[in-house]
Amino acid sequence: MIRRPPRSTPKPSSAASDVYKRQLQGHCAGLVHTRVSESGTPNLLPAGASLLTQLATELEKVFPRHYLGIEGHLDTDPLTESSWQSAHQLTTAQASTVFDFLTTRTPLSDRQMFLVAHGSNHPVVSNATAAGRQRNRRVECVVYPEQASVPGSL
């Protein structure tokens, strides 16, 4: 059974203002990017594809075979003029897009990844402002301490 690491407050990375790394129990446990997908869609942005490629390279080096949770999050704004029935449906689609990209265009294995759709249930900041809502729209790639059995690995 995979146990979810406890949450902590994200700290801005020096790479970009909308990318955050989180430390959980001594592991580099998460990378958060607020601009992986087009707003309100699961469509991957070109900058998001570039970031995911870089992320996969680093994960392969630093955390080979570790379980990776692809976790979608949204703010509390209603989904107006959208085909999505709920925030959970949209975050499922966004996490699935990231999963599909990582499994088809990088060396990461689908056997070490799983999806989580949080909807708007886990904001990192208040949704009271536009900046807060933007920060809560994100995909987290969380590295878990457990390791998967991946074909071709030792």
mmCIF file of N, CA and C in Angstrom, residues 3-127:
data_model
loop_
_atom_site.group_PDB
_atom_site.id
_atom_site.type_symbol
_atom_site.label_atom_id
_atom_site.label_comp_id
_atom_site.label_asym_id
_atom_site.label_seq_id
_atom_site.Cartn_x
_atom_site.Cartn_y
_atom_site.Cartn_z
ATOM 1 N N ARG A 3 1.440 4.964 0.985
ATOM 2 C CA ARG A 3 0.927 5.967 1.907
ATOM 3 C C ARG A 3 1.306 7.347 1.421
ATOM 4 N N ARG A 4 0.339 8.241 1.413
ATOM 5 C CA ARG A 4 0.573 9.598 0.954
ATOM 6 C C ARG A 4 1.427 10.347 1.964
ATOM 7 N N PRO A 5 2.522 10.980 1.510
ATOM 8 C CA PRO A 5 3.325 11.782 2.423
ATOM 9 C C PRO A 5 2.523 12.981 2.914
ATOM 10 N N PRO A 6 2.801 13.479 4.116
ATOM 11 C CA PRO A 6 2.083 14.654 4.600
ATOM 12 C C PRO A 6 2.387 15.866 3.749
ATOM 13 N N ARG A 7 1.433 16.753 3.623
ATOM 14 C CA ARG A 7 1.601 17.970 2.832
ATOM 15 C C ARG A 7 2.459 18.972 3.581
ATOM 16 N N SER A 8 3.140 19.812 2.846
ATOM 17 C CA SER A 8 3.871 20.928 3.425
ATOM 18 C C SER A 8 3.678 22.132 2.530
ATOM 19 N N THR A 9 4.101 23.281 2.993
ATOM 20 C CA THR A 9 3.945 24.499 2.217
ATOM 21 C C THR A 9 4.943 24.531 1.075
ATOM 22 N N PRO A 10 4.477 24.789 -0.157
ATOM 23 C CA PRO A 10 5.403 24.863 -1.288
ATOM 24 C C PRO A 10 6.339 26.048 -1.151
ATOM 25 N N LYS A 11 7.554 25.890 -1.613
ATOM 26 C CA LYS A 11 8.517 26.976 -1.637
ATOM 27 C C LYS A 11 8.860 27.269 -3.093
ATOM 28 N N PRO A 12 8.872 28.561 -3.485
ATOM 29 C CA PRO A 12 9.185 28.875 -4.877
ATOM 30 C C PRO A 12 10.556 28.350 -5.271
ATOM 31 N N SER A 13 10.646 27.820 -6.464
ATOM 32 C CA SER A 13 11.903 27.352 -7.033
ATOM 33 C C SER A 13 12.572 28.529 -7.712
ATOM 34 N N SER A 14 13.872 28.465 -7.864
ATOM 35 C CA SER A 14 14.567 29.543 -8.566
ATOM 36 C C SER A 14 14.336 29.477 -10.069
ATOM 37 N N ALA A 15 13.840 28.347 -10.571
ATOM 38 C CA ALA A 15 13.663 28.169 -12.011
ATOM 39 C C ALA A 15 12.573 29.066 -12.578
ATOM 40 N N ALA A 16 11.454 29.157 -11.907
ATOM 41 C CA ALA A 16 10.350 29.980 -12.405
ATOM 42 C C ALA A 16 9.392 30.256 -11.273
ATOM 43 N N SER A 17 8.689 31.376 -11.359
ATOM 44 C CA SER A 17 7.797 31.756 -10.263
ATOM 45 C C SER A 17 6.586 30.850 -10.150
ATOM 46 N N ASP A 18 6.228 30.124 -11.201
ATOM 47 C CA ASP A 18 5.057 29.257 -11.119
ATOM 48 C C ASP A 18 5.420 27.779 -11.005
ATOM 49 N N VAL A 19 6.647 27.480 -10.649
ATOM 50 C CA VAL A 19 7.094 26.111 -10.399
ATOM 51 C C VAL A 19 7.546 26.050 -8.949
ATOM 52 N N TYR A 20 7.090 25.044 -8.233
ATOM 53 C CA TYR A 20 7.416 24.909 -6.821
ATOM 54 C C TYR A 20 7.915 23.513 -6.537
ATOM 55 N N LYS A 21 8.879 23.412 -5.651
ATOM 56 C CA LYS A 21 9.316 22.111 -5.163
ATOM 57 C C LYS A 21 8.871 22.014 -3.714
ATOM 58 N N ARG A 22 8.485 20.820 -3.300
ATOM 59 C CA ARG A 22 8.094 20.604 -1.915
ATOM 60 C C ARG A 22 8.981 19.533 -1.313
ATOM 61 N N GLN A 23 9.363 19.721 -0.075
ATOM 62 C CA GLN A 23 10.126 18.726 0.645
ATOM 63 C C GLN A 23 9.173 17.980 1.577
ATOM 64 N N LEU A 24 9.145 16.684 1.473
ATOM 65 C CA LEU A 24 8.314 15.870 2.349
ATOM 66 C C LEU A 24 9.161 14.746 2.904
ATOM 67 N N GLN A 25 9.340 14.709 4.194
ATOM 68 C CA GLN A 25 10.085 13.664 4.882
ATOM 69 C C GLN A 25 11.448 13.414 4.236
ATOM 70 N N GLY A 26 12.164 14.488 3.928
ATOM 71 C CA GLY A 26 13.510 14.344 3.403
ATOM 72 C C GLY A 26 13.603 14.016 1.925
ATOM 73 N N HIS A 27 12.504 13.767 1.250
ATOM 74 C CA HIS A 27 12.525 13.485 -0.186
ATOM 75 C C HIS A 27 12.109 14.740 -0.945
ATOM 76 N N CYS A 28 12.676 14.931 -2.113
ATOM 77 C CA CYS A 28 12.142 15.946 -3.012
ATOM 78 C C CYS A 28 10.849 15.345 -3.522
ATOM 79 N N ALA A 29 9.749 15.714 -2.917
ATOM 80 C CA ALA A 29 8.532 14.946 -3.106
ATOM 81 C C ALA A 29 7.571 15.537 -4.105
ATOM 82 N N GLY A 30 7.796 16.718 -4.569
ATOM 83 C CA GLY A 30 6.804 17.224 -5.499
ATOM 84 C C GLY A 30 7.320 18.338 -6.368
ATOM 85 N N LEU A 31 6.802 18.379 -7.551
ATOM 86 C CA LEU A 31 7.016 19.506 -8.437
ATOM 87 C C LEU A 31 5.634 19.966 -8.838
ATOM 88 N N VAL A 32 5.394 21.222 -8.667
ATOM 89 C CA VAL A 32 4.096 21.785 -8.972
ATOM 90 C C VAL A 32 4.273 22.786 -10.096
ATOM 91 N N HIS A 33 3.422 22.692 -11.085
ATOM 92 C CA HIS A 33 3.464 23.685 -12.154
ATOM 93 C C HIS A 33 2.050 24.150 -12.412
ATOM 94 N N THR A 34 1.858 25.468 -12.370
ATOM 95 C CA THR A 34 0.526 26.014 -12.546
ATOM 96 C C THR A 34 0.170 26.243 -14.004
ATOM 97 N N ARG A 35 1.118 26.089 -14.915
ATOM 98 C CA ARG A 35 0.839 26.350 -16.326
ATOM 99 C C ARG A 35 1.257 25.189 -17.214
ATOM 100 N N VAL A 36 0.839 23.991 -16.873
ATOM 101 C CA VAL A 36 1.108 22.827 -17.709
ATOM 102 C C VAL A 36 0.059 22.726 -18.803
ATOM 103 N N SER A 37 -1.193 23.030 -18.454
ATOM 104 C CA SER A 37 -2.319 22.907 -19.387
ATOM 105 C C SER A 37 -2.941 24.273 -19.655
ATOM 106 N N GLU A 38 -3.640 24.352 -20.776
ATOM 107 C CA GLU A 38 -4.451 25.534 -21.047
ATOM 108 C C GLU A 38 -5.534 25.615 -19.982
ATOM 109 N N SER A 39 -5.863 26.798 -19.544
ATOM 110 C CA SER A 39 -6.853 26.978 -18.492
ATOM 111 C C SER A 39 -8.190 26.346 -18.870
ATOM 112 N N GLY A 40 -8.718 25.532 -17.972
ATOM 113 C CA GLY A 40 -10.025 24.908 -18.173
ATOM 114 C C GLY A 40 -10.048 23.748 -19.146
ATOM 115 N N THR A 41 -8.861 23.308 -19.595
ATOM 116 C CA THR A 41 -8.780 22.200 -20.548
ATOM 117 C C THR A 41 -7.670 21.240 -20.114
ATOM 118 N N PRO A 42 -7.644 20.041 -20.685
ATOM 119 C CA PRO A 42 -6.515 19.153 -20.450
ATOM 120 C C PRO A 42 -5.399 19.322 -21.485
ATOM 121 N N ASN A 43 -5.526 20.298 -22.383
ATOM 122 C CA ASN A 43 -4.555 20.483 -23.463
ATOM 123 C C ASN A 43 -3.215 20.965 -22.918
ATOM 124 N N LEU A 44 -2.168 20.226 -23.217
ATOM 125 C CA LEU A 44 -0.825 20.538 -22.742
ATOM 126 C C LEU A 44 -0.269 21.739 -23.497
ATOM 127 N N LEU A 45 0.289 22.695 -22.771
ATOM 128 C CA LEU A 45 0.949 23.843 -23.374
ATOM 129 C C LEU A 45 2.363 23.453 -23.823
ATOM 130 N N PRO A 46 2.930 24.102 -24.840
ATOM 131 C CA PRO A 46 4.308 23.794 -25.250
ATOM 132 C C PRO A 46 5.299 23.928 -24.088
ATOM 133 N N ALA A 47 5.149 24.956 -23.272
ATOM 134 C CA ALA A 47 6.034 25.123 -22.114
ATOM 135 C C ALA A 47 5.841 23.985 -21.121
ATOM 136 N N GLY A 48 4.629 23.484 -21.010
ATOM 137 C CA GLY A 48 4.355 22.353 -20.132
ATOM 138 C C GLY A 48 5.041 21.088 -20.615
ATOM 139 N N ALA A 49 5.024 20.861 -21.930
ATOM 140 C CA ALA A 49 5.701 19.690 -22.503
ATOM 141 C C ALA A 49 7.203 19.770 -22.250
ATOM 142 N N SER A 50 7.779 20.938 -22.403
ATOM 143 C CA SER A 50 9.205 21.126 -22.154
ATOM 144 C C SER A 50 9.536 20.860 -20.690
ATOM 145 N N LEU A 51 8.724 21.400 -19.793
ATOM 146 C CA LEU A 51 8.945 21.189 -18.366
ATOM 147 C C LEU A 51 8.833 19.704 -18.009
ATOM 148 N N LEU A 52 7.840 19.015 -18.550
ATOM 149 C CA LEU A 52 7.661 17.589 -18.242
ATOM 150 C C LEU A 52 8.827 16.752 -18.760
ATOM 151 N N THR A 53 9.374 17.113 -19.912
ATOM 152 C CA THR A 53 10.542 16.411 -20.437
ATOM 153 C C THR A 53 11.734 16.581 -19.500
ATOM 154 N N GLN A 54 11.956 17.803 -19.038
ATOM 155 C CA GLN A 54 13.039 18.069 -18.090
ATOM 156 C C GLN A 54 12.796 17.321 -16.777
ATOM 157 N N LEU A 55 11.566 17.352 -16.308
ATOM 158 C CA LEU A 55 11.211 16.664 -15.069
ATOM 159 C C LEU A 55 11.495 15.170 -15.171
ATOM 160 N N ALA A 56 11.087 14.553 -16.270
ATOM 161 C CA ALA A 56 11.282 13.115 -16.453
ATOM 162 C C ALA A 56 12.769 12.762 -16.428
ATOM 163 N N THR A 57 13.590 13.590 -17.050
ATOM 164 C CA THR A 57 15.037 13.360 -17.055
ATOM 165 C C THR A 57 15.582 13.371 -15.631
ATOM 166 N N GLU A 58 15.180 14.351 -14.849
ATOM 167 C CA GLU A 58 15.633 14.446 -13.463
ATOM 168 C C GLU A 58 15.108 13.297 -12.615
ATOM 169 N N LEU A 59 13.843 12.958 -12.777
ATOM 170 C CA LEU A 59 13.263 11.864 -11.992
ATOM 171 C C LEU A 59 13.965 10.544 -12.285
ATOM 172 N N GLU A 60 14.292 10.320 -13.550
ATOM 173 C CA GLU A 60 14.977 9.091 -13.950
ATOM 174 C C GLU A 60 16.352 8.990 -13.288
ATOM 175 N N LYS A 61 17.021 10.125 -13.136
ATOM 176 C CA LYS A 61 18.350 10.145 -12.508
ATOM 177 C C LYS A 61 18.268 10.027 -10.979
ATOM 178 N N VAL A 62 17.416 10.836 -10.382
ATOM 179 C CA VAL A 62 17.404 10.985 -8.933
ATOM 180 C C VAL A 62 16.480 9.985 -8.232
ATOM 181 N N PHE A 63 15.361 9.662 -8.839
ATOM 182 C CA PHE A 63 14.370 8.783 -8.221
ATOM 183 C C PHE A 63 13.968 7.639 -9.148
ATOM 184 N N PRO A 64 14.925 6.852 -9.637
ATOM 185 C CA PRO A 64 14.546 5.758 -10.531
ATOM 186 C C PRO A 64 13.656 4.761 -9.799
ATOM 187 N N ARG A 65 12.613 4.317 -10.471
ATOM 188 C CA ARG A 65 11.691 3.298 -9.976
ATOM 189 C C ARG A 65 10.778 3.752 -8.843
ATOM 190 N N HIS A 66 10.913 4.974 -8.346
ATOM 191 C CA HIS A 66 10.005 5.433 -7.289
ATOM 192 C C HIS A 66 8.607 5.635 -7.880
ATOM 193 N N TYR A 67 7.609 5.384 -7.042
ATOM 194 C CA TYR A 67 6.247 5.670 -7.479
ATOM 195 C C TYR A 67 6.084 7.169 -7.654
ATOM 196 N N LEU A 68 5.340 7.541 -8.681
ATOM 197 C CA LEU A 68 5.102 8.938 -9.015
ATOM 198 C C LEU A 68 3.600 9.160 -9.133
ATOM 199 N N GLY A 69 3.084 10.010 -8.281
ATOM 200 C CA GLY A 69 1.669 10.377 -8.352
ATOM 201 C C GLY A 69 1.494 11.617 -9.201
ATOM 202 N N ILE A 70 0.673 11.523 -10.234
ATOM 203 C CA ILE A 70 0.349 12.676 -11.077
ATOM 204 C C ILE A 70 -0.976 13.196 -10.532
ATOM 205 N N GLU A 71 -0.936 14.355 -9.879
ATOM 206 C CA GLU A 71 -2.064 14.823 -9.091
ATOM 207 C C GLU A 71 -2.583 16.168 -9.594
ATOM 208 N N GLY A 72 -3.830 16.162 -10.064
ATOM 209 C CA GLY A 72 -4.450 17.365 -10.599
ATOM 210 C C GLY A 72 -5.227 18.122 -9.533
ATOM 211 N N HIS A 73 -5.154 19.454 -9.592
ATOM 212 C CA HIS A 73 -5.826 20.334 -8.632
ATOM 213 C C HIS A 73 -6.468 21.505 -9.382
ATOM 214 N N LEU A 74 -7.535 22.037 -8.820
ATOM 215 C CA LEU A 74 -8.202 23.235 -9.352
ATOM 216 C C LEU A 74 -8.544 24.193 -8.227
ATOM 217 N N ASP A 75 -8.971 25.386 -8.619
ATOM 218 C CA ASP A 75 -9.487 26.345 -7.657
ATOM 219 C C ASP A 75 -10.983 26.086 -7.462
ATOM 220 N N THR A 76 -11.653 26.988 -6.760
ATOM 221 C CA THR A 76 -13.071 26.787 -6.456
ATOM 222 C C THR A 76 -14.007 27.501 -7.430
ATOM 223 N N ASP A 77 -13.474 28.150 -8.459
ATOM 224 C CA ASP A 77 -14.346 28.812 -9.429
ATOM 225 C C ASP A 77 -15.242 27.782 -10.126
ATOM 226 N N PRO A 78 -16.510 28.134 -10.374
ATOM 227 C CA PRO A 78 -17.376 27.202 -11.104
ATOM 228 C C PRO A 78 -16.886 27.012 -12.542
ATOM 229 N N LEU A 79 -17.116 25.831 -13.071
ATOM 230 C CA LEU A 79 -16.732 25.524 -14.453
ATOM 231 C C LEU A 79 -17.870 25.973 -15.369
ATOM 232 N N THR A 80 -17.810 27.213 -15.820
ATOM 233 C CA THR A 80 -18.838 27.745 -16.710
ATOM 234 C C THR A 80 -18.398 27.562 -18.153
ATOM 235 N N GLU A 81 -19.356 27.425 -19.027
ATOM 236 C CA GLU A 81 -19.075 27.236 -20.456
ATOM 237 C C GLU A 81 -18.047 26.132 -20.671
ATOM 238 N N SER A 82 -18.245 25.031 -19.984
ATOM 239 C CA SER A 82 -17.306 23.919 -20.052
ATOM 240 C C SER A 82 -18.077 22.626 -20.231
ATOM 241 N N SER A 83 -17.443 21.668 -20.881
ATOM 242 C CA SER A 83 -18.072 20.363 -21.042
ATOM 243 C C SER A 83 -17.846 19.484 -19.815
ATOM 244 N N TRP A 84 -17.028 19.942 -18.869
ATOM 245 C CA TRP A 84 -16.732 19.164 -17.674
ATOM 246 C C TRP A 84 -17.849 19.332 -16.649
ATOM 247 N N GLN A 85 -18.301 18.224 -16.104
ATOM 248 C CA GLN A 85 -19.380 18.249 -15.114
ATOM 249 C C GLN A 85 -18.880 18.648 -13.730
ATOM 250 N N SER A 86 -17.593 18.396 -13.458
ATOM 251 C CA SER A 86 -17.067 18.701 -12.125
ATOM 252 C C SER A 86 -15.571 19.002 -12.222
ATOM 253 N N ALA A 87 -15.073 19.606 -11.156
ATOM 254 C CA ALA A 87 -13.636 19.878 -11.061
ATOM 255 C C ALA A 87 -12.850 18.567 -11.062
ATOM 256 N N HIS A 88 -13.433 17.508 -10.487
ATOM 257 C CA HIS A 88 -12.748 16.217 -10.477
ATOM 258 C C HIS A 88 -12.591 15.651 -11.891
ATOM 259 N N GLN A 89 -13.594 15.835 -12.733
ATOM 260 C CA GLN A 89 -13.478 15.361 -14.117
ATOM 261 C C GLN A 89 -12.361 16.098 -14.847
ATOM 262 N N LEU A 90 -12.305 17.407 -14.682
ATOM 263 C CA LEU A 90 -11.269 18.186 -15.354
ATOM 264 C C LEU A 90 -9.881 17.831 -14.828
ATOM 265 N N THR A 91 -9.718 17.706 -13.509
ATOM 266 C CA THR A 91 -8.391 17.376 -12.980
ATOM 267 C C THR A 91 -7.988 15.944 -13.343
ATOM 268 N N THR A 92 -8.964 15.055 -13.512
ATOM 269 C CA THR A 92 -8.654 13.709 -14.004
ATOM 270 C C THR A 92 -8.100 13.798 -15.428
ATOM 271 N N ALA A 93 -8.746 14.584 -16.268
ATOM 272 C CA ALA A 93 -8.293 14.734 -17.659
ATOM 273 C C ALA A 93 -6.916 15.397 -17.715
ATOM 274 N N GLN A 94 -6.673 16.406 -16.879
ATOM 275 C CA GLN A 94 -5.375 17.072 -16.883
ATOM 276 C C GLN A 94 -4.269 16.127 -16.403
ATOM 277 N N ALA A 95 -4.531 15.383 -15.335
ATOM 278 C CA ALA A 95 -3.538 14.421 -14.844
ATOM 279 C C ALA A 95 -3.304 13.321 -15.883
ATOM 280 N N SER A 96 -4.367 12.885 -16.575
ATOM 281 C CA SER A 96 -4.233 11.856 -17.613
ATOM 282 C C SER A 96 -3.370 12.343 -18.769
ATOM 283 N N THR A 97 -3.506 13.603 -19.132
ATOM 284 C CA THR A 97 -2.687 14.171 -20.207
ATOM 285 C C THR A 97 -1.209 14.144 -19.820
ATOM 286 N N VAL A 98 -0.909 14.519 -18.586
ATOM 287 C CA VAL A 98 0.475 14.491 -18.113
ATOM 288 C C VAL A 98 0.981 13.046 -18.076
ATOM 289 N N PHE A 99 0.169 12.131 -17.560
ATOM 290 C CA PHE A 99 0.518 10.710 -17.520
ATOM 291 C C PHE A 99 0.821 10.197 -18.927
ATOM 292 N N ASP A 100 -0.072 10.479 -19.878
ATOM 293 C CA ASP A 100 0.122 10.024 -21.257
ATOM 294 C C ASP A 100 1.407 10.585 -21.855
ATOM 295 N N PHE A 101 1.673 11.859 -21.610
ATOM 296 C CA PHE A 101 2.904 12.462 -22.119
ATOM 297 C C PHE A 101 4.126 11.758 -21.530
ATOM 298 N N LEU A 102 4.148 11.584 -20.211
ATOM 299 C CA LEU A 102 5.302 10.982 -19.552
ATOM 300 C C LEU A 102 5.523 9.534 -19.976
ATOM 301 N N THR A 103 4.453 8.784 -20.220
ATOM 302 C CA THR A 103 4.615 7.367 -20.580
ATOM 303 C C THR A 103 4.902 7.155 -22.058
ATOM 304 N N THR A 104 4.565 8.106 -22.902
ATOM 305 C CA THR A 104 4.789 7.915 -24.337
ATOM 306 C C THR A 104 5.999 8.690 -24.870
ATOM 307 N N ARG A 105 6.433 9.728 -24.164
ATOM 308 C CA ARG A 105 7.500 10.567 -24.700
ATOM 309 C C ARG A 105 8.723 10.673 -23.796
ATOM 310 N N THR A 106 8.726 9.891 -22.718
ATOM 311 C CA THR A 106 9.883 9.873 -21.819
ATOM 312 C C THR A 106 10.148 8.424 -21.405
ATOM 313 N N PRO A 107 11.271 8.147 -20.770
ATOM 314 C CA PRO A 107 11.562 6.769 -20.358
ATOM 315 C C PRO A 107 10.784 6.296 -19.125
ATOM 316 N N LEU A 108 9.995 7.140 -18.499
ATOM 317 C CA LEU A 108 9.266 6.731 -17.299
ATOM 318 C C LEU A 108 8.230 5.658 -17.634
ATOM 319 N N SER A 109 8.059 4.719 -16.721
ATOM 320 C CA SER A 109 7.160 3.588 -16.938
ATOM 321 C C SER A 109 5.778 3.851 -16.353
ATOM 322 N N ASP A 110 4.754 3.382 -17.053
ATOM 323 C CA ASP A 110 3.393 3.507 -16.525
ATOM 324 C C ASP A 110 3.205 2.670 -15.252
ATOM 325 N N ARG A 111 4.088 1.705 -15.028
ATOM 326 C CA ARG A 111 3.992 0.849 -13.842
ATOM 327 C C ARG A 111 4.416 1.568 -12.561
ATOM 328 N N GLN A 112 5.041 2.722 -12.705
ATOM 329 C CA GLN A 112 5.462 3.452 -11.521
ATOM 330 C C GLN A 112 4.628 4.716 -11.290
ATOM 331 N N MET A 113 3.602 4.918 -12.096
ATOM 332 C CA MET A 113 2.789 6.132 -11.968
ATOM 333 C C MET A 113 1.332 5.807 -11.699
ATOM 334 N N PHE A 114 0.668 6.738 -11.040
ATOM 335 C CA PHE A 114 -0.769 6.642 -10.835
ATOM 336 C C PHE A 114 -1.347 8.053 -10.837
ATOM 337 N N LEU A 115 -2.645 8.135 -11.049
ATOM 338 C CA LEU A 115 -3.329 9.421 -11.147
ATOM 339 C C LEU A 115 -4.159 9.691 -9.906
ATOM 340 N N VAL A 116 -4.231 10.973 -9.550
ATOM 341 C CA VAL A 116 -5.106 11.414 -8.475
ATOM 342 C C VAL A 116 -5.771 12.698 -8.958
ATOM 343 N N ALA A 117 -7.092 12.758 -8.819
ATOM 344 C CA ALA A 117 -7.837 13.961 -9.179
ATOM 345 C C ALA A 117 -8.414 14.560 -7.896
ATOM 346 N N HIS A 118 -7.819 15.642 -7.447
ATOM 347 C CA HIS A 118 -8.250 16.270 -6.201
ATOM 348 C C HIS A 118 -9.379 17.270 -6.403
ATOM 349 N N GLY A 119 -9.631 17.676 -7.647
ATOM 350 C CA GLY A 119 -10.605 18.736 -7.855
ATOM 351 C C GLY A 119 -10.120 19.990 -7.136
ATOM 352 N N SER A 120 -11.001 20.607 -6.355
ATOM 353 C CA SER A 120 -10.617 21.813 -5.606
ATOM 354 C C SER A 120 -10.410 21.518 -4.123
ATOM 355 N N ASN A 121 -10.211 20.268 -3.766
ATOM 356 C CA ASN A 121 -10.166 19.865 -2.361
ATOM 357 C C ASN A 121 -8.897 20.230 -1.603
ATOM 358 N N HIS A 122 -7.792 20.495 -2.276
ATOM 359 C CA HIS A 122 -6.530 20.754 -1.577
ATOM 360 C C HIS A 122 -5.851 22.025 -2.078
ATOM 361 N N PRO A 123 -6.419 23.200 -1.777
ATOM 362 C CA PRO A 123 -5.757 24.442 -2.192
ATOM 363 C C PRO A 123 -4.474 24.654 -1.392
ATOM 364 N N VAL A 124 -3.479 25.273 -2.023
ATOM 365 C CA VAL A 124 -2.238 25.603 -1.310
ATOM 366 C C VAL A 124 -2.291 27.018 -0.747
ATOM 367 N N VAL A 125 -3.175 27.838 -1.291
ATOM 368 C CA VAL A 125 -3.398 29.198 -0.805
ATOM 369 C C VAL A 125 -4.890 29.489 -0.900
ATOM 370 N N SER A 126 -5.306 30.624 -0.365
ATOM 371 C CA SER A 126 -6.705 31.014 -0.411
ATOM 372 C C SER A 126 -7.167 31.235 -1.856
ATOM 373 N N ASN A 127 -8.414 30.905 -2.126
ATOM 374 C CA ASN A 127 -9.017 31.147 -3.442
ATOM 375 C C ASN A 127 -9.691 32.520 -3.520
#
